[in-house]
Tab-separated table of C-alpha atoms and ligand atoms in Angstrom:
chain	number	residue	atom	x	y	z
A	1	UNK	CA	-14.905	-17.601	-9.151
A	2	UNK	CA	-12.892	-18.689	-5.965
A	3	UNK	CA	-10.428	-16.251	-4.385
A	4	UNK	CA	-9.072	-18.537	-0.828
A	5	UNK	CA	-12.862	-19.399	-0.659
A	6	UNK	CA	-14.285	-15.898	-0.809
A	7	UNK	CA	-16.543	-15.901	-4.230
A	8	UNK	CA	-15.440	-12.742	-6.776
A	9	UNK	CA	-16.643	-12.132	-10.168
A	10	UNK	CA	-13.301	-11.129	-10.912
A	11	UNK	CA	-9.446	-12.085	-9.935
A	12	UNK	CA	-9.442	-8.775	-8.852
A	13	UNK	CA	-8.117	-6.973	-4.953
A	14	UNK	CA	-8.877	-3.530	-4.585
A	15	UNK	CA	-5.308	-2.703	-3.338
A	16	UNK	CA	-5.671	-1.098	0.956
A	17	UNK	CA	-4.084	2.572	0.432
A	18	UNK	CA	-3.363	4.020	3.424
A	19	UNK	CA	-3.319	7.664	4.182
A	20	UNK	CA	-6.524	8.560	2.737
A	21	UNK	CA	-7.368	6.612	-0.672
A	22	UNK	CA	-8.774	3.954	0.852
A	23	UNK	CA	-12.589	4.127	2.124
A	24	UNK	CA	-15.230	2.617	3.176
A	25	UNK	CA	-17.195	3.594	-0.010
A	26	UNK	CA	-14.150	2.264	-1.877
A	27	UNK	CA	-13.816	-0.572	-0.564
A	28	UNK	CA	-17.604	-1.394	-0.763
A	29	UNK	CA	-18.126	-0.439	-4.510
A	30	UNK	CA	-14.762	-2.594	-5.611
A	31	UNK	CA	-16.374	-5.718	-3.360
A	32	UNK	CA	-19.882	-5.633	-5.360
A	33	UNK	CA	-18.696	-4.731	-8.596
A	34	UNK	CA	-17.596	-8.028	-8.440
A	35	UNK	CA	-13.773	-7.924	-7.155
A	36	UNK	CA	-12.305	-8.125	-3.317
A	37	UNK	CA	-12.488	-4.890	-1.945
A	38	UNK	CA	-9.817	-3.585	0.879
A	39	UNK	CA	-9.670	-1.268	3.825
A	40	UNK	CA	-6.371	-0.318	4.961
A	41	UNK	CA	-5.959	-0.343	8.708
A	42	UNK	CA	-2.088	1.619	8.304
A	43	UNK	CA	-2.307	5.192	10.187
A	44	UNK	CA	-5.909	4.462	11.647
A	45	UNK	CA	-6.653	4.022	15.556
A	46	UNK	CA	-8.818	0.632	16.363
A	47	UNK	CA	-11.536	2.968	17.141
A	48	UNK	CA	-11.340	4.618	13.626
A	49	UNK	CA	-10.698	1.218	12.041
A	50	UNK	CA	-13.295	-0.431	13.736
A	51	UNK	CA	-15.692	2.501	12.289
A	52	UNK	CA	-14.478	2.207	8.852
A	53	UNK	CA	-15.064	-1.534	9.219
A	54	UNK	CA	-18.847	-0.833	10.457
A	55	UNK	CA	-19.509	1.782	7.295
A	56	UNK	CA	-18.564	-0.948	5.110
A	57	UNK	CA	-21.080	-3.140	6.686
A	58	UNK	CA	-23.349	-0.800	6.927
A	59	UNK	CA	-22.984	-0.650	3.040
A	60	UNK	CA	-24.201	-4.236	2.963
A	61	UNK	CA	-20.941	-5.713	2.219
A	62	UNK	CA	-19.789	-8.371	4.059
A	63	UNK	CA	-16.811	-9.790	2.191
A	64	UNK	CA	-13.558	-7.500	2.273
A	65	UNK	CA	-10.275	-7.786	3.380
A	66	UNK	CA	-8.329	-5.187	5.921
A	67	UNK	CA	-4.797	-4.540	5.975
A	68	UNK	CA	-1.920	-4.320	8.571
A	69	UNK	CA	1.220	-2.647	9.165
A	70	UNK	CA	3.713	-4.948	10.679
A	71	UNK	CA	5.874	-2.590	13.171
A	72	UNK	CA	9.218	-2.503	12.341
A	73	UNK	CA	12.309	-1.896	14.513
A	74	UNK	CA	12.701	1.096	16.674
A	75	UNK	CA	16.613	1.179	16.547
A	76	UNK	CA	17.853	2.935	13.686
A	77	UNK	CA	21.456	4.805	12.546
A	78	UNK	CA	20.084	7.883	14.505
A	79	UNK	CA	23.433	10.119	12.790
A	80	UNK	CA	21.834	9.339	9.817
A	81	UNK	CA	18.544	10.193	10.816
A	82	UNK	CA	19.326	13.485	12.776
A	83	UNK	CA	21.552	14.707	9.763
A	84	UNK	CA	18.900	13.859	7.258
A	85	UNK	CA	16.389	16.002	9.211
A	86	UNK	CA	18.632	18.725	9.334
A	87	UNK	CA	18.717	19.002	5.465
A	88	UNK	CA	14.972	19.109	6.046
A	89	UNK	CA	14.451	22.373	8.401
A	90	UNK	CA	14.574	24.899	5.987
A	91	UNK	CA	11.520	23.218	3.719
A	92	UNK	CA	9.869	23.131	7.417
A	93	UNK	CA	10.723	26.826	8.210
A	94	UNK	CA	9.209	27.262	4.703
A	95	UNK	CA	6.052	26.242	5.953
A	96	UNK	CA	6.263	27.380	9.584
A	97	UNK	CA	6.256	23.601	10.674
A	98	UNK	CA	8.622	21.527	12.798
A	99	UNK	CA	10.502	18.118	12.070
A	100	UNK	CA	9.724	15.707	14.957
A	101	UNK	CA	10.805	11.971	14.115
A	102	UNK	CA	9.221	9.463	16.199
A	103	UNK	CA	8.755	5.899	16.354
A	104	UNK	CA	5.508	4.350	17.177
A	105	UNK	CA	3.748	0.638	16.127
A	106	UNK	CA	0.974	1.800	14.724
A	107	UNK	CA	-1.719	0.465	16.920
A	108	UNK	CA	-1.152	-2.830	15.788
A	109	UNK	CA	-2.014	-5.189	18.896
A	110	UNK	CA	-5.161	-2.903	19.600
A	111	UNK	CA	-6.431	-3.251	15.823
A	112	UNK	CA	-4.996	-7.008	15.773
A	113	UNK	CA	-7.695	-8.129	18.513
A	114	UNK	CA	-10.310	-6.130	16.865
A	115	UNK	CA	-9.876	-8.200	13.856
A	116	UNK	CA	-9.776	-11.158	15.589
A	117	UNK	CA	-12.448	-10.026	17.959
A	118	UNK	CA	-14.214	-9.158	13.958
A	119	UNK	CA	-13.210	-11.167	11.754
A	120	UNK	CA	-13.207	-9.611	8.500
A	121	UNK	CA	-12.698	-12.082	5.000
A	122	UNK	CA	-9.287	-11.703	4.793
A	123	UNK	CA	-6.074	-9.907	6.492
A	124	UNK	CA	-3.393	-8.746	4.754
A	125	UNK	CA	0.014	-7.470	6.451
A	126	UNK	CA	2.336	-5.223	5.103
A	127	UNK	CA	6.402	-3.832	6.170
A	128	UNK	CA	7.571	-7.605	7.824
A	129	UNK	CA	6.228	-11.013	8.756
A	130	UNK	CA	3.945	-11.551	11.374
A	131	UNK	CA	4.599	-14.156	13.932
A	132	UNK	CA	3.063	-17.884	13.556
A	133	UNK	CA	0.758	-17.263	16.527
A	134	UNK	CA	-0.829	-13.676	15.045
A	135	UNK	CA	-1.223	-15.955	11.646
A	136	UNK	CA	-3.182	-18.852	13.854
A	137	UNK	CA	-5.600	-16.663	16.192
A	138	UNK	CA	-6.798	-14.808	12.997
A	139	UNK	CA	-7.335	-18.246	11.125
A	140	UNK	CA	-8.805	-19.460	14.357
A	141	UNK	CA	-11.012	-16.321	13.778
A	142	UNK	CA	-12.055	-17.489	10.840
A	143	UNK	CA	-10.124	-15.307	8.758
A	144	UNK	CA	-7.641	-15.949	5.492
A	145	UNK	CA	-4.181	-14.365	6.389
A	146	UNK	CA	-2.013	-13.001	3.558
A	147	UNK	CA	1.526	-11.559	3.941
A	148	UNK	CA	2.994	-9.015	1.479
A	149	UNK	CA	6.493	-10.496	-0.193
A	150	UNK	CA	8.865	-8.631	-2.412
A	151	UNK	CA	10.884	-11.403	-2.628
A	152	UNK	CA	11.281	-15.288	-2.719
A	153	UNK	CA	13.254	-15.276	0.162
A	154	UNK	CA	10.178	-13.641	2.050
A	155	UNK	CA	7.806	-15.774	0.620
A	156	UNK	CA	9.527	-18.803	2.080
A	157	UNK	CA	9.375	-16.890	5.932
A	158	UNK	CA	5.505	-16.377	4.971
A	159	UNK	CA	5.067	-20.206	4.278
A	160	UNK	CA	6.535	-21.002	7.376
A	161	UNK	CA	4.608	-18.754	9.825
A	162	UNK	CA	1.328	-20.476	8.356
A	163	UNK	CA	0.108	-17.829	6.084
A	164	UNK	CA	-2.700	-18.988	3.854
A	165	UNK	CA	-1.261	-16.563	0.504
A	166	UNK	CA	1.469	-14.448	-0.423
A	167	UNK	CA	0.476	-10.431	-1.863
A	168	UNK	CA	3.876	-10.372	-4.517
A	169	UNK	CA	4.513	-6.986	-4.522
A	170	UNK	CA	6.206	-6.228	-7.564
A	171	UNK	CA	8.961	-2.736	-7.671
A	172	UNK	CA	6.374	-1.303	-10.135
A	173	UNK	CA	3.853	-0.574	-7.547
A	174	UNK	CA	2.714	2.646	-5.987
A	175	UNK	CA	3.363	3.179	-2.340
A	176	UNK	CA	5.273	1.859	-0.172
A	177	UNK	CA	7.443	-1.658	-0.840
A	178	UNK	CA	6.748	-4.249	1.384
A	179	UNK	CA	10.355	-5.704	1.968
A	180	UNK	CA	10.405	-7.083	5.161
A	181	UNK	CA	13.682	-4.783	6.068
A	182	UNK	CA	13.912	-1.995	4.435
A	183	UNK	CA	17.675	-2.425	3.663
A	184	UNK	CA	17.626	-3.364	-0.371
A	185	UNK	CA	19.542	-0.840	-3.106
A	186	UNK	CA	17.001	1.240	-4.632
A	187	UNK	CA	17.623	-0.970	-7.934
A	188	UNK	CA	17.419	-4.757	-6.744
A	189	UNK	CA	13.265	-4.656	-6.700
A	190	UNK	CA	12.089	-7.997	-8.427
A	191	UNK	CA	9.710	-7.217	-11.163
A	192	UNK	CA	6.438	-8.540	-10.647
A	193	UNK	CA	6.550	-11.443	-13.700
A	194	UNK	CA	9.854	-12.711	-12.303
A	195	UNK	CA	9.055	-12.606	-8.620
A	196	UNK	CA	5.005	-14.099	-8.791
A	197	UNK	CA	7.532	-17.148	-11.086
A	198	UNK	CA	9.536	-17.378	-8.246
A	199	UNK	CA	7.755	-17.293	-5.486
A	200	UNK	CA	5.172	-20.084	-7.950
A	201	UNK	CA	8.596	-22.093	-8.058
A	202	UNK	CA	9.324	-21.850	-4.190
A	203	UNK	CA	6.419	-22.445	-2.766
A	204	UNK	CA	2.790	-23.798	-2.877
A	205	UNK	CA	1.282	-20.577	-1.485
A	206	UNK	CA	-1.269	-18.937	-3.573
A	207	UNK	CA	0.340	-15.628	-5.276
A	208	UNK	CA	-1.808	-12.336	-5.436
A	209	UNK	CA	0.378	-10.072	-7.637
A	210	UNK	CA	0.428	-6.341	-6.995
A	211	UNK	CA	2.401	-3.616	-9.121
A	212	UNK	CA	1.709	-1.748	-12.310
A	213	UNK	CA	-1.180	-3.971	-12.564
A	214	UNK	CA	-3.884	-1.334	-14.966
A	215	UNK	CA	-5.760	-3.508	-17.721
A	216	UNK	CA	-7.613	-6.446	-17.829
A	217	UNK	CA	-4.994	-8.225	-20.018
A	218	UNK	CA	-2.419	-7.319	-17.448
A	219	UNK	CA	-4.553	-9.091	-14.731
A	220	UNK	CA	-4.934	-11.907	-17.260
A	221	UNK	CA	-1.345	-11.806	-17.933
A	222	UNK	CA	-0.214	-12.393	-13.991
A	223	UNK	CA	-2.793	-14.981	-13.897
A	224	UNK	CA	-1.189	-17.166	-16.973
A	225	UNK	CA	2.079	-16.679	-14.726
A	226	UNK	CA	1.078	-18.647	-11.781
A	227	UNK	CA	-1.366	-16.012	-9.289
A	228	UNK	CA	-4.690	-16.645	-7.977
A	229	UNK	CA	-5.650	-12.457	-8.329
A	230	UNK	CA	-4.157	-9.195	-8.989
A	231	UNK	CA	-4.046	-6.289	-6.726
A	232	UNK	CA	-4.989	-2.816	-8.232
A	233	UNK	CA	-4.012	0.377	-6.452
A	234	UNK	CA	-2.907	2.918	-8.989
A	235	UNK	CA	-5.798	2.325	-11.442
A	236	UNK	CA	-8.148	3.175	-8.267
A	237	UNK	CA	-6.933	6.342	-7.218
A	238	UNK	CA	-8.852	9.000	-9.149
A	239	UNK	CA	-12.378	7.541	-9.115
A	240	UNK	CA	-14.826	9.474	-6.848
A	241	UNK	CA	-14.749	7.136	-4.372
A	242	UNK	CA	-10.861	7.748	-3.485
A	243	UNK	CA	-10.377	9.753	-0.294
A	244	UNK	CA	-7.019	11.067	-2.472
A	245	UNK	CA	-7.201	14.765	-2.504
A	246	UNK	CA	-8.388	16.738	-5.007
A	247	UNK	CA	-4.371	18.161	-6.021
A	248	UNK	CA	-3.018	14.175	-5.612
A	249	UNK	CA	-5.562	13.245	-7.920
A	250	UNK	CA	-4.575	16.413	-10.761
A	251	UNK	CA	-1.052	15.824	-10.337
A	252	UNK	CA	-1.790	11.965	-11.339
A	253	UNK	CA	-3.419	13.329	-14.584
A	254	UNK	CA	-1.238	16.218	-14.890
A	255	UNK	CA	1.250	15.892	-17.833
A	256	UNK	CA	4.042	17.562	-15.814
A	257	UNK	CA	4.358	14.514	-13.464
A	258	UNK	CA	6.157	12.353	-15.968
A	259	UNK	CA	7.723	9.561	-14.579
A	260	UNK	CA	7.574	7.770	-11.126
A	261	UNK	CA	10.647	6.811	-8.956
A	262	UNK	CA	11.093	5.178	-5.363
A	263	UNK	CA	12.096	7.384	-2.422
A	264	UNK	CA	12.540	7.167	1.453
A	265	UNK	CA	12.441	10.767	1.188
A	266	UNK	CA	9.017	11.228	2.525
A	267	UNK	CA	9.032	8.341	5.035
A	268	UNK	CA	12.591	6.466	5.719
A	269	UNK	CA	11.071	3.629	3.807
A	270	UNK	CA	11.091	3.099	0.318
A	271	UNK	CA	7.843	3.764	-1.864
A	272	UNK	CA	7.006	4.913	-5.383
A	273	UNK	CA	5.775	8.035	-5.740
A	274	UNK	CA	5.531	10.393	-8.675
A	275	UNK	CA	8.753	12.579	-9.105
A	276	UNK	CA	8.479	16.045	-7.615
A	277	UNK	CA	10.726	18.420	-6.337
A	278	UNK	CA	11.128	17.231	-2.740
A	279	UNK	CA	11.825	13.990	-3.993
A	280	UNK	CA	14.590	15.394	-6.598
A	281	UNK	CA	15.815	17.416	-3.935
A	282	UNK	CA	16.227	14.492	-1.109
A	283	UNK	CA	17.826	11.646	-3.447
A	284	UNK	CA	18.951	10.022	-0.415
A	285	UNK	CA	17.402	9.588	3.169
A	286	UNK	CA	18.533	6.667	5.757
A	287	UNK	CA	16.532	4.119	6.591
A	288	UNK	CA	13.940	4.815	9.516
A	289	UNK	CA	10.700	4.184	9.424
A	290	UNK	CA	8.143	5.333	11.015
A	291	UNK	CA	10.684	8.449	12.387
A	292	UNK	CA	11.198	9.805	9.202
A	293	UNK	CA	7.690	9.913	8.613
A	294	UNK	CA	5.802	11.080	11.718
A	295	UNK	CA	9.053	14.075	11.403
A	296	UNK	CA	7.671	15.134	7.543
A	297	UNK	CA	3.520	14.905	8.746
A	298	UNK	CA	3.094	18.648	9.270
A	299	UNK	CA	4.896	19.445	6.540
A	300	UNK	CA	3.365	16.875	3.775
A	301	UNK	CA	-0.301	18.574	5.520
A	302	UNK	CA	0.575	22.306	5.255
A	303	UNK	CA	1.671	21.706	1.360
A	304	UNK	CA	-1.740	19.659	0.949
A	305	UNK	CA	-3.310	22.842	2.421
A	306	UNK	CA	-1.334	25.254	0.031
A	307	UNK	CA	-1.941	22.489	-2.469
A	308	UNK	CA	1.417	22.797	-3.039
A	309	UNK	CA	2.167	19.348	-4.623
A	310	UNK	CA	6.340	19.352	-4.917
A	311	UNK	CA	6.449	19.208	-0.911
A	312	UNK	CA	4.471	16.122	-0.133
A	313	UNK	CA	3.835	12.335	-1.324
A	314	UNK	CA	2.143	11.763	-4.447
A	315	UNK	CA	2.247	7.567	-4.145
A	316	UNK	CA	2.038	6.378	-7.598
A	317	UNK	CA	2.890	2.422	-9.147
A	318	UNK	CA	4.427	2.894	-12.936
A	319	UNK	CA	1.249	2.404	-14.829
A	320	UNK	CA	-0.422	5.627	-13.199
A	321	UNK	CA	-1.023	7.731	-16.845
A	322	UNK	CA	-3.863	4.610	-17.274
A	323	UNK	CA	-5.522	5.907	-13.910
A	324	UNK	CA	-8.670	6.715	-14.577
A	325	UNK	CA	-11.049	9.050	-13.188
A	326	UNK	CA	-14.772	7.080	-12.960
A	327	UNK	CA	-16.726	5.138	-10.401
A	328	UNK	CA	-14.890	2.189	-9.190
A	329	UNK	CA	-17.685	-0.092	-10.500
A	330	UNK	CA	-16.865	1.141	-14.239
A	331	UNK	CA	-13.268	0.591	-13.451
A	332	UNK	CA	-13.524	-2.888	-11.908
A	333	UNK	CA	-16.501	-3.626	-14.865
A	334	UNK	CA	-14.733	-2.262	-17.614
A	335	UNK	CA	-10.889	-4.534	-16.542
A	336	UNK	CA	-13.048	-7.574	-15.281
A	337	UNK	CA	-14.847	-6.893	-19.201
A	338	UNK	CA	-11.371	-6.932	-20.593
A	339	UNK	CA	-10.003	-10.100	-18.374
A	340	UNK	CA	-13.179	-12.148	-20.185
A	341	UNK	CA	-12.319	-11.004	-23.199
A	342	UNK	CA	-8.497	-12.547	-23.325
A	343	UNK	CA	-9.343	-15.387	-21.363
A	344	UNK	CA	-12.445	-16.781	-22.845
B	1	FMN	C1	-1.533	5.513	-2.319
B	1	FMN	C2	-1.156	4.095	-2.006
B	1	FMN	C3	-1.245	3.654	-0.695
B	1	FMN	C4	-0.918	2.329	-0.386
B	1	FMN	N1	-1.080	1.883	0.905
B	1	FMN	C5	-0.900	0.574	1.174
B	1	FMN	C6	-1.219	0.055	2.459
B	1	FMN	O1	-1.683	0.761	3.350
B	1	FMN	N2	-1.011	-1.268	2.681
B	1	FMN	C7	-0.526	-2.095	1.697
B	1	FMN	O2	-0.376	-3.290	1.952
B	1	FMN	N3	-0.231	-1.638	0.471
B	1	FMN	C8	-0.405	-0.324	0.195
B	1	FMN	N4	-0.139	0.137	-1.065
B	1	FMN	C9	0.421	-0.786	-2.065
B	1	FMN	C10	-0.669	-1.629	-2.700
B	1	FMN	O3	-1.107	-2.627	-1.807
B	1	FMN	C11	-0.179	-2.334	-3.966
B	1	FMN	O4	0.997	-3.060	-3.706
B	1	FMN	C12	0.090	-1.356	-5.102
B	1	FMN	O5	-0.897	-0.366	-5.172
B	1	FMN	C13	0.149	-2.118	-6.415
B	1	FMN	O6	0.706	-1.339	-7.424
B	1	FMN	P1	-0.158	-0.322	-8.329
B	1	FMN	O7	-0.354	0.865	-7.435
B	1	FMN	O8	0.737	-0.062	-9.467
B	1	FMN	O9	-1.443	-1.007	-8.668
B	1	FMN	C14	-0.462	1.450	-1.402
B	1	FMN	C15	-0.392	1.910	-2.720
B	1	FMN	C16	-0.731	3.209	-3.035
B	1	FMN	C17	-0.677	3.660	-4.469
């Protein structure tokens, strides 16, 4: 089938998951078990990008999208920030670590002109809306551009800086929301049904629909609601191919990890992660992203080194207990299986 002219077996994206889950070997094995597989550019240099880009290649894959974090805005309610780091020192004394918040963009022109200079099947961009002219040069490229929504409102701005599809990101997805400002109460997230029939209402732009998204019948089920392809992270994040760590991927199976929850705890932006004890001990953290996560780095690394996993971020959408741990080819062969099955 056709997914904005790139042929899939499958309506199926192998959600970009920044931070480590994502790889080259990932995102190969989802594109040629017959769905669109992702790298995600978030965190990387252009050098390391531009290598992860080369391994997929290398792979013999050719069709795959990458993924970009939109910078977002350097001024931020630094009382807020300074006295939620405070409350942070003695967790970082714990682990003989400082808390440094900084703001930085990420990289994004110098991995923005490798993708043009590369043009990859598709571009996806994450945390805010790129300008029209960013949208043009990587269409000029030759390249499908899709911007990440969490609401109609945002969907509109996408439409009218030229982007080719919307990602819906639904509040039951793992990681990080996309909202273009982080400035939303933790319970006004638009479930994925209702926004993916919004945004369908709003605007002509083809929907991919991302959040909580574990079965076939799920996929089928956003589908029947209006979207051209679902976006799986969760379901992805055990199988071999995951660069997850070994105590991320437990705690996903592990029965004491009950319930997932969003948090700027980790990061000073919101994202869903399974409960743990930093997160019940930080309910509240300002808004400030990147500062508030470059500041909790050496601390989310030393407790990944103790594998201690109640000090660092264990990004999970609401559907994680259906995680699986196999090869991404059974995954993506045993949901695509299932998507037949209720839709033929
Ligand atoms: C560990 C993890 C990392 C993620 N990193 C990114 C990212 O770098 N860029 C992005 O656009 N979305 C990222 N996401 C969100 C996914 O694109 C997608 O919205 C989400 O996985 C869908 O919900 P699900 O996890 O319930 O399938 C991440 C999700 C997870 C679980």
């Amino acid at each position: 089938m056709d997914l904005l002219g790139i042929s899939v077996r499958w309506p199926i994206v192998g959600a970009p998951m920044a931070g480590g889950p994502s790889t080259p070997t990932l995102t190969a094995a989802v594109s040629r078990a017959g769905g669109l597989g992702f790298l995600a550019g978030g965190y990387l240099t252009a050098e390391a990008l531009a290598q992860q880009i080369a391994e997929v290649e290398t792979l013999g894959v050719s069709s795959f999208g990458v993924n970009l974090f939109v910078p977002g805005n350097p001024e931020v309610d630094e009382g807020a920030l300074d006295t939620y780091l405070d409350s942070l020192r003695p967790e970082a004394e714990r682990f003989g670590v400082e808390v440094t918040p900084k703001w930085d963009d990420d990289h994004f022109s110098e991995k923005l002109e490798l993708l043009i200079g590369h043009p990859p099947s598709m571009v996806s961009f994450t945390f805010g809306c790129p300008p029209s002219d960013v949208v043009a040069r990587l269409q000029d490229a030759g390249t499908r551009v899709v911007i990440t929504v969490t609401t109609p409102a945002e969907a509109s701005m996408a439409t009218q800086v030229g982007a080719d599809a919307v990602c819906a990101q639904g509040i039951e997805a793992g990681g990080h929301q996309a909202n273009f400002v982080d400035d939303t109460a933790p319970d006004a997230g638009w479930g994925l049904l209702a926004l993916v029939t919004a945004i369908r209402h709003e605007t002509h732009l083809p929907v991919i629909a991302a959040g909580g998204v574990m079965t076939g019948a799920a996929v089928a089920a956003v589908v029947r609601a209006g979207a051209v392809a679902a976006q799986l992270g969760t379901a992805l994040l055990r199988c071999p191919e995951s660069g997850a760590s070994e105590m991320y991927k437990a705690a996903l199976a592990d029965p004491r990890f009950t319930w997932t929850s969003t948090t700027r705890a980790f990061s000073g932006r919101r994202a869903r992660g399974l409960v743990n004890d930093f997160m019940r001990a930080h309910p509240d953290a300002p808004s400030a992203y990147p500062h508030i996560n470059n500041a909790t780095r050496a601390m989310r690394q030393a407790a990944l080194a103790r594998r201690d996993p109640h000090a660092t971020n264990l990004w999970a959408g609401q559907g994680f207990a259906l995680a699986r741990d196999r090869p991404a080819a059974e995954i993506i062969a045993a949901i695509g299986a299932e998507f037949d099955a209720v839709t033929t």
